[in-house]
Structure formats: structure tokens, C-alpha cells
PDB file of C-alpha atoms in Angstrom:
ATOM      1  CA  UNK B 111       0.000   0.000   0.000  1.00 50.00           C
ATOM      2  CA  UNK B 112       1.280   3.182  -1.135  1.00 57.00           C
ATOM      3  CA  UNK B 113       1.769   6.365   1.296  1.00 64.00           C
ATOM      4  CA  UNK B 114      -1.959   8.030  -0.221  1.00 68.00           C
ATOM      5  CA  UNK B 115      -3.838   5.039  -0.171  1.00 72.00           C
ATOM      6  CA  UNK B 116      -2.421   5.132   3.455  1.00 72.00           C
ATOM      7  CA  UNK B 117      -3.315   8.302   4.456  1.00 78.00           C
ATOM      8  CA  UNK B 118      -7.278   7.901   3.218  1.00 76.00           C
ATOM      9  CA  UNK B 119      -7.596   4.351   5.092  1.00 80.00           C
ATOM     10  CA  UNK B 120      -6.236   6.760   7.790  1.00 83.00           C
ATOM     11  CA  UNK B 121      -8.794   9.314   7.612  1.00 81.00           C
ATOM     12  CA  UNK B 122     -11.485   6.569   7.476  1.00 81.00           C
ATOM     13  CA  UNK B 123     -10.169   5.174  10.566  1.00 86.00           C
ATOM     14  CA  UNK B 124     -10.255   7.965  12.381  1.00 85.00           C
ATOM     15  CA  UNK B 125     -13.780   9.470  11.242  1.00 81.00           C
ATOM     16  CA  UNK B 126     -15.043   5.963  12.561  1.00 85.00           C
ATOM     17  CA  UNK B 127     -13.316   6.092  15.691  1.00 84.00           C
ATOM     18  CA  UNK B 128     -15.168   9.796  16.389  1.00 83.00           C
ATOM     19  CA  UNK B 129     -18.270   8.309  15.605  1.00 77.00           C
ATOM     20  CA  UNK B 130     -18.228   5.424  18.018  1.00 81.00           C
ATOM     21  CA  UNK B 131     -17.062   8.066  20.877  1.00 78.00           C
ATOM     22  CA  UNK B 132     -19.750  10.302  20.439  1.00 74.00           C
ATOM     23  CA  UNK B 133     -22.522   7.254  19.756  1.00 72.00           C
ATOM     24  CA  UNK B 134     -20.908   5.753  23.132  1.00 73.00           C
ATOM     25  CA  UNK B 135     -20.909   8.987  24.962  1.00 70.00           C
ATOM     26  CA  UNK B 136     -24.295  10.413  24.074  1.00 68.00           C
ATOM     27  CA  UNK B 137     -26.123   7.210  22.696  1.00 63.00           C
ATOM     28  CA  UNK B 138     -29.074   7.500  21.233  1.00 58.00           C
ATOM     29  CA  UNK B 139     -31.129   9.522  23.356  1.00 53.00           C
ATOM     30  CA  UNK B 140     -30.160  13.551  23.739  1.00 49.00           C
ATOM     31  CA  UNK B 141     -28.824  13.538  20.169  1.00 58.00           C
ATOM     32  CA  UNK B 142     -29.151  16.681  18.998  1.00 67.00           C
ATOM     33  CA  UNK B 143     -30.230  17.173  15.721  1.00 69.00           C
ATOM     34  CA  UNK B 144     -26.726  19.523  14.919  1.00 70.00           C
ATOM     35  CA  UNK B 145     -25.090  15.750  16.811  1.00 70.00           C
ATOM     36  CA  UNK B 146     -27.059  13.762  14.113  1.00 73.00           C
ATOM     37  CA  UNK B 147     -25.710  15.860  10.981  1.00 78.00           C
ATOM     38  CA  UNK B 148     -21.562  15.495  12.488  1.00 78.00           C
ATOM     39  CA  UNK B 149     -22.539  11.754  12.703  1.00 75.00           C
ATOM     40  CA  UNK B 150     -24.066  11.797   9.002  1.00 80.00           C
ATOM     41  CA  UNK B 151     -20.520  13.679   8.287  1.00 85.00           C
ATOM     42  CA  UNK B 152     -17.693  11.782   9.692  1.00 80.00           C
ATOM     43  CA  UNK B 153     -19.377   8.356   8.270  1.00 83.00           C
ATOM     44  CA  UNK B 154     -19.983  10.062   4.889  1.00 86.00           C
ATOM     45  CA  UNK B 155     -15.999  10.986   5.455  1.00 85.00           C
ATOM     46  CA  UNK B 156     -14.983   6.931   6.418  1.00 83.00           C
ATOM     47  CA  UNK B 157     -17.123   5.928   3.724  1.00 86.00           C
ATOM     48  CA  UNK B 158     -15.043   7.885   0.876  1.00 84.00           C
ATOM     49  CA  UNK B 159     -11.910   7.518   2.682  1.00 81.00           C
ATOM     50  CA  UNK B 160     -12.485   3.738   2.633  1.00 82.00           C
ATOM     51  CA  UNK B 161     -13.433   3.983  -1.476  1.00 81.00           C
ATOM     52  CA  UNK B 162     -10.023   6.413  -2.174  1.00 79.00           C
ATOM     53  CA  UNK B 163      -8.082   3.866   0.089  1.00 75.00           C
ATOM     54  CA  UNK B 164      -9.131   0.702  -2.502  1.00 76.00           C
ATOM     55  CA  UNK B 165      -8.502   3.267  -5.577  1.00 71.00           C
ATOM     56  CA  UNK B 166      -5.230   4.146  -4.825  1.00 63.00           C
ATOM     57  CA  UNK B 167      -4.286   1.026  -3.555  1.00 62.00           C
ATOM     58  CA  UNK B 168      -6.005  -1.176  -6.779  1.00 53.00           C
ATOM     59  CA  UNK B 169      -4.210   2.127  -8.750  1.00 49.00           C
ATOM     60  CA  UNK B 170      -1.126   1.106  -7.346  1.00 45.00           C
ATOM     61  CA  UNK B 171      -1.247  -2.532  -8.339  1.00 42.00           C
ATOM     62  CA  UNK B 172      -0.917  -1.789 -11.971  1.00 43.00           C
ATOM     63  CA  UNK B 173       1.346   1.646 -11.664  1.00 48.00           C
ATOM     64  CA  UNK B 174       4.244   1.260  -9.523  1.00 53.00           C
ATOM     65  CA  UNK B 175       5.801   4.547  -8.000  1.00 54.00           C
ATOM     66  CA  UNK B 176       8.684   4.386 -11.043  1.00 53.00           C
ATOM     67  CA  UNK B 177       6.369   3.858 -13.466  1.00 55.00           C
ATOM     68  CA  UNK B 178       4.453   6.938 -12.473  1.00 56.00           C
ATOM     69  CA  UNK B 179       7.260   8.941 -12.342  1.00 56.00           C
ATOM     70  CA  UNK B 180       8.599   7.606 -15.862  1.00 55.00           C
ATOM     71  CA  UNK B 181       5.099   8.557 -16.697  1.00 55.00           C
ATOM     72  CA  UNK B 182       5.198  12.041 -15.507  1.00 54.00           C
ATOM     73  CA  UNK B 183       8.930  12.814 -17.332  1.00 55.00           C
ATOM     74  CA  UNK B 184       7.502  11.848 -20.619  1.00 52.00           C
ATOM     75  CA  UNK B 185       4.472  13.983 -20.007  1.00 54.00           C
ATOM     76  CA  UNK B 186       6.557  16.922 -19.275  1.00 51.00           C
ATOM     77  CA  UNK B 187       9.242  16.123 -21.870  1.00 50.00           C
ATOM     78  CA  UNK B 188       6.251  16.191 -24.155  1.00 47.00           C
ATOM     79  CA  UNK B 189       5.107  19.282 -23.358  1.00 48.00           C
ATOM     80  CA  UNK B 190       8.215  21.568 -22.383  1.00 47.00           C
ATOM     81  CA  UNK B 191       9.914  23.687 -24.990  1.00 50.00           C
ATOM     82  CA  UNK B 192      12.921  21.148 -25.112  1.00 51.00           C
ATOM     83  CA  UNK B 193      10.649  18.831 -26.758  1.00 53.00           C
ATOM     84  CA  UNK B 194       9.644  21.944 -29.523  1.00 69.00           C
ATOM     85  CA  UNK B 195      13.193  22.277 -29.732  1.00 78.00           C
ATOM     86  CA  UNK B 196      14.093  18.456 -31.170  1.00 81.00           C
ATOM     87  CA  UNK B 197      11.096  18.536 -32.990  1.00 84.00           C
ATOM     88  CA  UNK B 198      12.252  21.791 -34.740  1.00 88.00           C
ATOM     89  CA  UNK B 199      15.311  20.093 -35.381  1.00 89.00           C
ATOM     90  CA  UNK B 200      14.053  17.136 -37.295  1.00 90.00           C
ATOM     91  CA  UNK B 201      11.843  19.273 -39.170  1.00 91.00           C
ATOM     92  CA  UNK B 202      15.030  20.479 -40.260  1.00 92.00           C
ATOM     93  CA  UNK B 203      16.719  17.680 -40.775  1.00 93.00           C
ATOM     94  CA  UNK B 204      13.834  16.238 -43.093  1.00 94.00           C
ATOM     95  CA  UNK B 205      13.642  19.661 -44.951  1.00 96.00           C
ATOM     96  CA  UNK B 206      17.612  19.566 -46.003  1.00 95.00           C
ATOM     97  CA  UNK B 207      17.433  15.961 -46.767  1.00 96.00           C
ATOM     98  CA  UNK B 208      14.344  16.439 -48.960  1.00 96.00           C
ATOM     99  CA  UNK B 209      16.311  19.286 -50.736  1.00 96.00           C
ATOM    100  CA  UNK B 210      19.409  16.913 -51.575  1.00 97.00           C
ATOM    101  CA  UNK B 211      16.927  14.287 -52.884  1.00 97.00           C
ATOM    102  CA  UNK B 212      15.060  16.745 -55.343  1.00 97.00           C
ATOM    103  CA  UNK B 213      18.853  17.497 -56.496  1.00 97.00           C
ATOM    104  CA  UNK B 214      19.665  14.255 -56.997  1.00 97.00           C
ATOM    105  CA  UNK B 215      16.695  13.255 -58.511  1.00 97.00           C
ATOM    106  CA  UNK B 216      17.238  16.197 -61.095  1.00 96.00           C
ATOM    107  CA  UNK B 217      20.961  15.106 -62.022  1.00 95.00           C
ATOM    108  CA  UNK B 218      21.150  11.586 -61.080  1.00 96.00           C
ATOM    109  CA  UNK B 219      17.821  10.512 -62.429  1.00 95.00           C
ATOM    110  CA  UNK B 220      17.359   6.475 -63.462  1.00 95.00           C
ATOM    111  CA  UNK B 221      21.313   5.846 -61.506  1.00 96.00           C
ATOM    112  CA  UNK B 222      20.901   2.920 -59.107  1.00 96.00           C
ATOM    113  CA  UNK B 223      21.741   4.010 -55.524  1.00 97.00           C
ATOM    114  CA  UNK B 224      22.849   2.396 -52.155  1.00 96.00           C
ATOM    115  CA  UNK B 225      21.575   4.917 -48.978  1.00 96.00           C
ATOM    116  CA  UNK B 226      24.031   4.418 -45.878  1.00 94.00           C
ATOM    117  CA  UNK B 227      21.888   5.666 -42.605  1.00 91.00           C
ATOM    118  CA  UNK B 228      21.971   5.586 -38.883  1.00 87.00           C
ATOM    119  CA  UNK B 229      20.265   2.371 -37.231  1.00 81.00           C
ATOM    120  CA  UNK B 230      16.414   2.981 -36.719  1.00 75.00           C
ATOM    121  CA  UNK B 231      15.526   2.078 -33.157  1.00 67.00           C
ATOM    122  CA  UNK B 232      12.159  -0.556 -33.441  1.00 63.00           C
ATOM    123  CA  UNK B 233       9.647  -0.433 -30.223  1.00 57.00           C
ATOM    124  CA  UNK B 234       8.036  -3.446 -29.143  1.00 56.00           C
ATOM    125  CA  UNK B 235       5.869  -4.592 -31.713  1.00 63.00           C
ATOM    126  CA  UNK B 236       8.780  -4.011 -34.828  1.00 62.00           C
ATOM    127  CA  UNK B 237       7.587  -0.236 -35.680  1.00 67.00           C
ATOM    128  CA  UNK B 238      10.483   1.768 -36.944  1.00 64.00           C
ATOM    129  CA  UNK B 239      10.664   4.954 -35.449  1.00 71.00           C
ATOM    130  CA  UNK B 240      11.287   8.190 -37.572  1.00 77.00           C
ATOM    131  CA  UNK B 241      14.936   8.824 -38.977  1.00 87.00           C
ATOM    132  CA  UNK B 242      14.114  12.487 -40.362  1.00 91.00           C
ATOM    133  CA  UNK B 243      17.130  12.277 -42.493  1.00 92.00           C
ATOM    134  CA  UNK B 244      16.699   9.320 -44.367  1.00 93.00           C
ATOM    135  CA  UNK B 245      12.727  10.115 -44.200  1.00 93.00           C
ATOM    136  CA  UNK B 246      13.420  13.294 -45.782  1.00 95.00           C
ATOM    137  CA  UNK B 247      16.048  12.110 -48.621  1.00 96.00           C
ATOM    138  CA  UNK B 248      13.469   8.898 -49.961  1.00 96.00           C
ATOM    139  CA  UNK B 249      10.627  11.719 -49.895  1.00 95.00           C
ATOM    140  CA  UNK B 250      13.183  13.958 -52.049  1.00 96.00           C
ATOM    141  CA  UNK B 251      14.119  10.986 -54.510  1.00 97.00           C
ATOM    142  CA  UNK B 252      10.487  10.701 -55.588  1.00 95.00           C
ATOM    143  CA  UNK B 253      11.465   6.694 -56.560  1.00 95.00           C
ATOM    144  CA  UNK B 254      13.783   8.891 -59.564  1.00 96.00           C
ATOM    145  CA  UNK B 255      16.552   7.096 -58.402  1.00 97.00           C
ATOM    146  CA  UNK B 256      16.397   2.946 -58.101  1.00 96.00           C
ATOM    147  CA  UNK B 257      17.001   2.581 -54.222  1.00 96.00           C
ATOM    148  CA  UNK B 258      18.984  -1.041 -54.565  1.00 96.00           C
ATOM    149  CA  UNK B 259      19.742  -1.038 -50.870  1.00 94.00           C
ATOM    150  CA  UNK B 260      19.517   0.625 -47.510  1.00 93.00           C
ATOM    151  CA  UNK B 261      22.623  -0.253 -45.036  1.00 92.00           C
ATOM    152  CA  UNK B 262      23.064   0.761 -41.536  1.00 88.00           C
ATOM    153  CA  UNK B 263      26.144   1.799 -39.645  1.00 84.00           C
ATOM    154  CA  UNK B 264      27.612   0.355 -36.263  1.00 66.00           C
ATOM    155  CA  UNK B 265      28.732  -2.851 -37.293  1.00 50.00           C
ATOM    156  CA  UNK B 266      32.591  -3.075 -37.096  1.00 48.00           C
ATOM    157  CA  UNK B 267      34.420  -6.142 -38.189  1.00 50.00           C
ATOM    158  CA  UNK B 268      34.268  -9.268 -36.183  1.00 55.00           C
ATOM    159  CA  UNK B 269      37.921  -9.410 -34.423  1.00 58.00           C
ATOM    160  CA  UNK B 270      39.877 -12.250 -35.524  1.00 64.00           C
ATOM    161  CA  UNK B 271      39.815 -15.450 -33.233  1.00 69.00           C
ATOM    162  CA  UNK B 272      42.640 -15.825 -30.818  1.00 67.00           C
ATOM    163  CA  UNK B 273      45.336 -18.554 -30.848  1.00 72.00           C
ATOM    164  CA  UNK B 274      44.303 -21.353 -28.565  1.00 72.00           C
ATOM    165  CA  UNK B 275      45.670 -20.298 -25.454  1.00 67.00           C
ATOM    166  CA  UNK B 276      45.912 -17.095 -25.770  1.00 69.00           C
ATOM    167  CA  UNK B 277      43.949 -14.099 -23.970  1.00 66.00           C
ATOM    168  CA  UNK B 278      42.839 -11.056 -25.211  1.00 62.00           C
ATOM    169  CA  UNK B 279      44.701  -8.386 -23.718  1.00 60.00           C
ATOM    170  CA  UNK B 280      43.324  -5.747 -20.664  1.00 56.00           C
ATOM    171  CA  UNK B 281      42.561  -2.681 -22.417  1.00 50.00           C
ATOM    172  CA  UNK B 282      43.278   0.618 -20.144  1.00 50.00           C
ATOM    173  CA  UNK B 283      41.266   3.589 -20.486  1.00 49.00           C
ATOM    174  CA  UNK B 284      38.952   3.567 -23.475  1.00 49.00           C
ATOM    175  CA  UNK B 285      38.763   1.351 -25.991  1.00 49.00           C
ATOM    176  CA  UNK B 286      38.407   2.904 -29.487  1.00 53.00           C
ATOM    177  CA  UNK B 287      35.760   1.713 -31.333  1.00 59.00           C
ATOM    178  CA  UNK B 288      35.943   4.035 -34.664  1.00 72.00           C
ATOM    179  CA  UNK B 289      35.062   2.374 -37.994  1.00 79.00           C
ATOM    180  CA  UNK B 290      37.208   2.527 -40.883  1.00 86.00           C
ATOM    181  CA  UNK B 291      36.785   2.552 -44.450  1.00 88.00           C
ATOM    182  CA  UNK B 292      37.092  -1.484 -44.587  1.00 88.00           C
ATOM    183  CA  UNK B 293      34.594  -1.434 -42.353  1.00 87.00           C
ATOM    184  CA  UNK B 294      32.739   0.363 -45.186  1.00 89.00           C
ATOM    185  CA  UNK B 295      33.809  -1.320 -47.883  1.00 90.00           C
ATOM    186  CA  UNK B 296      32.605  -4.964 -45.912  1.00 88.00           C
ATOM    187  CA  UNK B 297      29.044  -3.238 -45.821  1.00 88.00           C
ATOM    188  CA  UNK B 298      28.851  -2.160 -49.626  1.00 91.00           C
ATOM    189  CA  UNK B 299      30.326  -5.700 -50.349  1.00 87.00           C
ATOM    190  CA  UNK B 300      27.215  -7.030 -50.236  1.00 83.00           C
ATOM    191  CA  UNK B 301      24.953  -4.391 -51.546  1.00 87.00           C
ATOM    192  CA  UNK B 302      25.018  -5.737 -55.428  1.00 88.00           C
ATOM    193  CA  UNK B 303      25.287  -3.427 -58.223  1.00 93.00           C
ATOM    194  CA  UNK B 304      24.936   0.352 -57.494  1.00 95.00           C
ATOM    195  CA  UNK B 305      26.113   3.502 -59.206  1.00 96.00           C
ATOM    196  CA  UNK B 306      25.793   6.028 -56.218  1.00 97.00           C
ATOM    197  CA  UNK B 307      26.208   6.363 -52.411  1.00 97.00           C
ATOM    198  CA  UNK B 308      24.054   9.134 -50.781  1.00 97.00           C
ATOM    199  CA  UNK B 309      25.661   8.821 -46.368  1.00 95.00           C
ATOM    200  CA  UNK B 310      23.396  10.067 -44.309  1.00 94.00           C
ATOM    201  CA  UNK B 311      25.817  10.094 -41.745  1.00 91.00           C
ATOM    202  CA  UNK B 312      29.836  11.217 -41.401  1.00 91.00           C
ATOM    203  CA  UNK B 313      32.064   8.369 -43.367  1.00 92.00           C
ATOM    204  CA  UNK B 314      35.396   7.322 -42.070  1.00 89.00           C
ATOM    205  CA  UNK B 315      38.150   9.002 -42.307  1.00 85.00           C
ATOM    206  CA  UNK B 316      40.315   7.426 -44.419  1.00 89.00           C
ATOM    207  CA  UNK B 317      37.469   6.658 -47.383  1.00 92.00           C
ATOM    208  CA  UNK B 318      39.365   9.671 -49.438  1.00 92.00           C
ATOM    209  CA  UNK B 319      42.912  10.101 -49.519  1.00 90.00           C
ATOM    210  CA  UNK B 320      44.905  13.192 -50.395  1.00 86.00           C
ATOM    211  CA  UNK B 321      44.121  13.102 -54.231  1.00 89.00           C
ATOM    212  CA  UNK B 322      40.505  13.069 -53.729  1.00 88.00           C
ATOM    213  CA  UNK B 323      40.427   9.496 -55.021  1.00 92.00           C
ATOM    214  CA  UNK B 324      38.134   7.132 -53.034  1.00 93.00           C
ATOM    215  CA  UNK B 325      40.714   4.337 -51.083  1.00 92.00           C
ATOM    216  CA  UNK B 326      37.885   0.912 -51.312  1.00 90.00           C
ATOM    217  CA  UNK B 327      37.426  -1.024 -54.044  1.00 91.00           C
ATOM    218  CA  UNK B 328      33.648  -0.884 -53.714  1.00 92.00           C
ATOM    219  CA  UNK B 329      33.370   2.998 -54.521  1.00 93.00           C
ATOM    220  CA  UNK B 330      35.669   1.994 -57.631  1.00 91.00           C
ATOM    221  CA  UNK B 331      34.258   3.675 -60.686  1.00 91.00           C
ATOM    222  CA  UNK B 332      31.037   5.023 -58.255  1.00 94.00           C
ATOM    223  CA  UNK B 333      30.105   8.386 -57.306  1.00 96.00           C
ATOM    224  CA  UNK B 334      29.413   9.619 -53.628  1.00 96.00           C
ATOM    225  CA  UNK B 335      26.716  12.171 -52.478  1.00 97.00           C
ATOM    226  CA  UNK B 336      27.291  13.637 -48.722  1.00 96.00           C
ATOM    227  CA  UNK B 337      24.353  14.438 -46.666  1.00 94.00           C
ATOM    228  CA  UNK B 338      26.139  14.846 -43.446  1.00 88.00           C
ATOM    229  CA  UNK B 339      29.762  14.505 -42.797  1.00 89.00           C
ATOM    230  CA  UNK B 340      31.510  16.800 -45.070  1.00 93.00           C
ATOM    231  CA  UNK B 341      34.759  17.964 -44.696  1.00 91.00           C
ATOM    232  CA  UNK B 342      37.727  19.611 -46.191  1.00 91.00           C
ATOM    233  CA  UNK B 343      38.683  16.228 -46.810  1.00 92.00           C
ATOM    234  CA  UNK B 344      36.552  15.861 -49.724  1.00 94.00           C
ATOM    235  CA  UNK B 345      37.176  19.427 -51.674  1.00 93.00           C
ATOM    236  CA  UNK B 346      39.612  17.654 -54.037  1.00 93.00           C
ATOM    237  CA  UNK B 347      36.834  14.757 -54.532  1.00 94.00           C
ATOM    238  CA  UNK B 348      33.969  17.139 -55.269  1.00 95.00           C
ATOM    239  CA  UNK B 349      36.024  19.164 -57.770  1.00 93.00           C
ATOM    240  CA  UNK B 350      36.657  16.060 -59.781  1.00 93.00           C
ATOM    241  CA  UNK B 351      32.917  15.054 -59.710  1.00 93.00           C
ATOM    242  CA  UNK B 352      33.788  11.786 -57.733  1.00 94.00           C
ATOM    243  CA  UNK B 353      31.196  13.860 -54.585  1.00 96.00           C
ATOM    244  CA  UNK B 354      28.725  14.709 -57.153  1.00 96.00           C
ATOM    245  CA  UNK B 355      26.588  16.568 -54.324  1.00 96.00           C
ATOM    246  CA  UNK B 356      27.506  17.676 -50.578  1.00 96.00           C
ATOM    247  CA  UNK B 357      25.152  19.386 -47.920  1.00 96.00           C
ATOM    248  CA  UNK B 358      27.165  21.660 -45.167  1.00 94.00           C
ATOM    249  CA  UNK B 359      26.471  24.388 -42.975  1.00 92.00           C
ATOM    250  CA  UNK B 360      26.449  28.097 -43.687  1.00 91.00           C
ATOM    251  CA  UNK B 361      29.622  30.006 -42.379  1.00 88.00           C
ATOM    252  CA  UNK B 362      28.403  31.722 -38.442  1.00 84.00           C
ATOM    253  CA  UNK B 363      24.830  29.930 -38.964  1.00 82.00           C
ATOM    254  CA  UNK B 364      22.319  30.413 -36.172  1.00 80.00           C
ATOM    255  CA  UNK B 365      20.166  27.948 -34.659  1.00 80.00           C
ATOM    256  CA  UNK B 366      17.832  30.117 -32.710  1.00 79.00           C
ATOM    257  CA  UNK B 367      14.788  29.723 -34.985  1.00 79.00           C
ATOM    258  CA  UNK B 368      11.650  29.201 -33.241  1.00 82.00           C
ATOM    259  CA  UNK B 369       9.920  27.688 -36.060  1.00 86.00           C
ATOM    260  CA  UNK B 370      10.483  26.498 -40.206  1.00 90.00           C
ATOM    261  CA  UNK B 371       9.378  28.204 -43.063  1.00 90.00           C
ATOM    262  CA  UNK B 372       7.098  26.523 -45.113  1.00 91.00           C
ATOM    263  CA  UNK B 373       9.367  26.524 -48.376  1.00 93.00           C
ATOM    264  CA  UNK B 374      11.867  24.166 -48.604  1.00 94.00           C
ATOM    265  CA  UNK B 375      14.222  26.230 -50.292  1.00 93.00           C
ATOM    266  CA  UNK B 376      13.900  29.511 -47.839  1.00 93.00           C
ATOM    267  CA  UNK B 377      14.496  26.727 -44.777  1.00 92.00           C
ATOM    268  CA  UNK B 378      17.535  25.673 -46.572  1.00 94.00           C
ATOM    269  CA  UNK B 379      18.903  29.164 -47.410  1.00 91.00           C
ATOM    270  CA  UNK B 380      18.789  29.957 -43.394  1.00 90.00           C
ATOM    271  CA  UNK B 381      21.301  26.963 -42.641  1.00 92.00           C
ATOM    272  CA  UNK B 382      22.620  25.404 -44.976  1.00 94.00           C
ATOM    273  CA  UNK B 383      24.886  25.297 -48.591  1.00 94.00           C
ATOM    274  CA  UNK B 384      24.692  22.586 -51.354  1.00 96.00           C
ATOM    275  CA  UNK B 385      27.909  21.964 -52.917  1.00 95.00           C
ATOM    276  CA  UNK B 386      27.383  21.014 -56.569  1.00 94.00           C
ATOM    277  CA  UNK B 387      29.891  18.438 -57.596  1.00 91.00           C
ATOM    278  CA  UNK B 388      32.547  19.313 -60.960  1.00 84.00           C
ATOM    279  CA  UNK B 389      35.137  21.808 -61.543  1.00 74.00           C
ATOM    280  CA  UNK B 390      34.300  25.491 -60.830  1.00 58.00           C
ATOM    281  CA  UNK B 391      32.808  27.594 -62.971  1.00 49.00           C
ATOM    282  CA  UNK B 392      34.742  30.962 -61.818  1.00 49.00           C
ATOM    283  CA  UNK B 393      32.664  34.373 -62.783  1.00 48.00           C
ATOM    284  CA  UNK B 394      34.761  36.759 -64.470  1.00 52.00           C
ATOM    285  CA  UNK B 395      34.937  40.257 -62.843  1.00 54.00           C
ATOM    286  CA  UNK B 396      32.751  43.037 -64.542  1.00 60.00           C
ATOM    287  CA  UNK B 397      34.699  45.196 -65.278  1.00 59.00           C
ATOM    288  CA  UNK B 398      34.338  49.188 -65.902  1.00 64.00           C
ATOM    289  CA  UNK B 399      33.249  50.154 -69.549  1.00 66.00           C
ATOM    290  CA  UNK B 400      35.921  51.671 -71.574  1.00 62.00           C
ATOM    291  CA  UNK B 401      35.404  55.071 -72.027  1.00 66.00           C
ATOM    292  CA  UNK B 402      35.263  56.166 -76.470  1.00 66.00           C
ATOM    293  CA  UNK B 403      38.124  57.698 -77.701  1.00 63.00           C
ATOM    294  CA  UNK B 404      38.127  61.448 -79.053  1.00 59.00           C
ATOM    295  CA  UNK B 405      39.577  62.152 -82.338  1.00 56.00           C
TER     296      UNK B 405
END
């Protein structure tokens, strides 16, 4: 029994106990009808403390103290302004993602394409819960581009098998657990044919190297599009046209928005810059017209 459903049996009992002192001190005769209405009162009062004491407890049964209080975070998580914050911030996410699929759906139309996201977290019953990046990118594609496969990060290479014998060595501190671009290359491996890779998320390090020529034998001969992740790194890449299409942030952006625009590209223009993949098209100064010559 919790500490309320206490507190009502508590009241009951004592109501009750008042009622049997005054019934055994005045009894029935001399009862006043003012003594009548106080005895109507206090069992009207054990009577509902007795009903709240069952509630609460019956209540209790099925909603344990944490659960309650799990209960209440969520309710207040729900409706605080931290909660309009991360929803803000998907809406962005979705928005640039849906930008970058429009472009790539205008350049890299009928090109088969492998998408490389975050892992989707699944609640109880298998539902996939939302992942506005890769939400907003398939929205963007408009099925222009033949999605051949979807992979998900986080799984490194299986360590090789020790020597019989042998024990694996106490790591101090911690242990890094950074993917590499083999790590990469194992996952396209087995995605089949594909002429593109849009990441949704930041690729190893070592995928480029200083040319701007892609180090795994999977991205051989394919072309890469950045949603998130890009870096100098890749400047030499996306010259050549290997990065056909990157997504970065604006130079001293601000994230103080309190809401979206409704048009995609306005959104975009507040945040963020798409990086066109191919050699640079430099504009030539204007420069002032020559004034005619007097003869």
C-alpha cells in the first residue's frame, strides 16, 4: 500500500473512531439534531476515505511509484519547450534531406543508388521509429533514383579469433571503437550493383585520400553524395565530380529559430549550402566600360 492510499484508510479510521465516541458517549437519546448531521458527516468521510483507500491502492497494483514517475517525465518532456526544440530540429533535418533528394533526382535521375543511414531504433511490436534524415532524402528521390539497398552503420568487423591459449589483452582507459573505411567497404560488399552512395551520416576518415580518389574497391568507378559529414577532406573529390553533391552548414549559422518556413528552399537558405559536384565555374569580374576615344 502506497503512502496516499495510506493516508485515506487513515482518515477513514479515524472518522469511525469519532463516531463510536460520540454514539458511546451520548447514545441514542439527547442527540441533537446539529449531533445527528456530524454523525451523518464523519461516516460520509470513512465511507469515501475507505473507497479512495481501494482506488489508490487497486491504482497502485498496476502503476508502480517508477512507473508513475517515468510517466510524468515523458508527459513533461512532451510538453516543455525542449521537446519543440528536437522537434524543430528534425523538421530540419527532413527539410535539407528532402532538398538533396530533389537534387539528386534532377541530375542523377534512373542511376541505381545504395543509402548508408543511422540504425532505426524498433519499439516493441517491430515499428520503426522516424529517422528524419533518411525520411526526408526517400521523400526527395520521388522513386527517380532505383534505391537497390539501404545499409546501416555500427557494425565493425568481427575481431579475428585468438590462438588457442591465448587471452585477449586488458585494455586501459577507453577502448576505441571508430570504424574505418574497410569497415565500409565490408558493408557495400554485399549491396550488389549500385552507381551512387548518398551517407546520411559522417564516413570514415580514411574513405578519401589526399588526391581526392576514393581508397575501397567498392566505390571503384562510383560516385558519392554527402548528406552529413563533409569535410575539407573531400574538396579535391567534389572538384573532380567523384562527390557529385555535398550538404554543409552556412559560415556563423544560427540555430535560434523558433519555427520552419514553409518553403523548402527559404528553410535551406537559413542553414545550410549545397555543394554542386565538378570543376568550378569561376565568374569573371565586370569590369568598368571603356570610355570612347576622341579624335
Amino acid at each position: 500500500m502506497n503512502s496516499i492510499s495510506f493516508l485515506f484508510l487513515l482518515l477513514a479510521i479515524v472518522a469511525t473512531a469519532v463516531n463510536i465516541f460520540l454514539f458511546a458517549h451520548y447514545g441514542v437519546d439527547g442527540f441533537r439534531p446539529s449531533g445527528l448531521a456530524l454523525r451523518a458527516i464523519l461516516l460520509l468521510v470513512a465511507i469515501v476515505g475507505i473507497v479512495m483507500a481501494l482506488r489508490y491502492r487497486s491504482y497502485d497494483a498496476f502503476r508502480n511509484p517508477k512507473q508513475r514517475l517515468a510517466n510524468w517525465l515523458r508527459q513533461w518532456s512532451f510538453e516543455s519547450d525542449k521537446f519543440d526544440a528536437i522537434h524543430l530540429e528534425w523538421a530540419y533535418q527532413r527539410m535539407q534531406a528532402r532538398v538533396m533528394g530533389r537534387y539528386l533526382a534532377d541530375k542523377q535521375a534512373g542511376k541505381r543508388c545504395v543509402i548508408l543511414r543511422e540504425p532505426i531504433m524498433k519499439d516493441v511490436a517491430g515499428k520503426e521509429s522516424v529517422n528524419p534524415a533518411f525520411d526526408g532524402l526517400v521523400e526527395g528521390l520521388d522513386k527517380k533514383l532505383e534505391i537497390v539497398k539501404v545499409l546501416e552503420i555500427g557494425v565493425l568487423k568481427k575481431p579475428e579469433p585468438l590462438p588457442e591459449g591465448e587471452e585477449e589483452p586488458v585494455v586501459t582507459g577507453l577502448k576505441d571503437e571508430t570504424w574505418t573505411a574497410a569497415d565500409l567497404d565490408e558493408l557495400l560488399a554485399d549491396a550488389g550493383e549500385f552507381d551512387l552512395l548518398i551517407s546520411c551520416v559522417p564516413l570514415p576518415a580514411d574513405v578519401v585520400d589526399k588526391s581526392g580518389r576514393f581508397t575501397m574497391p567498392s566505390l571503384a568507378g562510383r560516385k558519392l553524395a554527402l548528406l552529413g559529414g563533409y569535410s575539407k577532406e573531400y574538396d579535391r573529390a567534389l572538384e573532380d565530380g567523384a562527390v557529385v553533391a555535398a550538404v554543409t552548414f552556412k559560415p556563423n549559422c544560427r540555430f535560434d529559430e523558433k519555427d520552419i518556413p514553409e518553403d523548402d528552399q527559404k528553410a535551406f537558405e537559413k542553414r545550410y549550402l549545397l555543394l554542386e559536384g565538378g570543376p568550378r565555374v569561376e565568374t569573371p569580374p565586370e569590369l568598368p566600360p571603356v570610355p570612347p576615344t576622341v579624335e
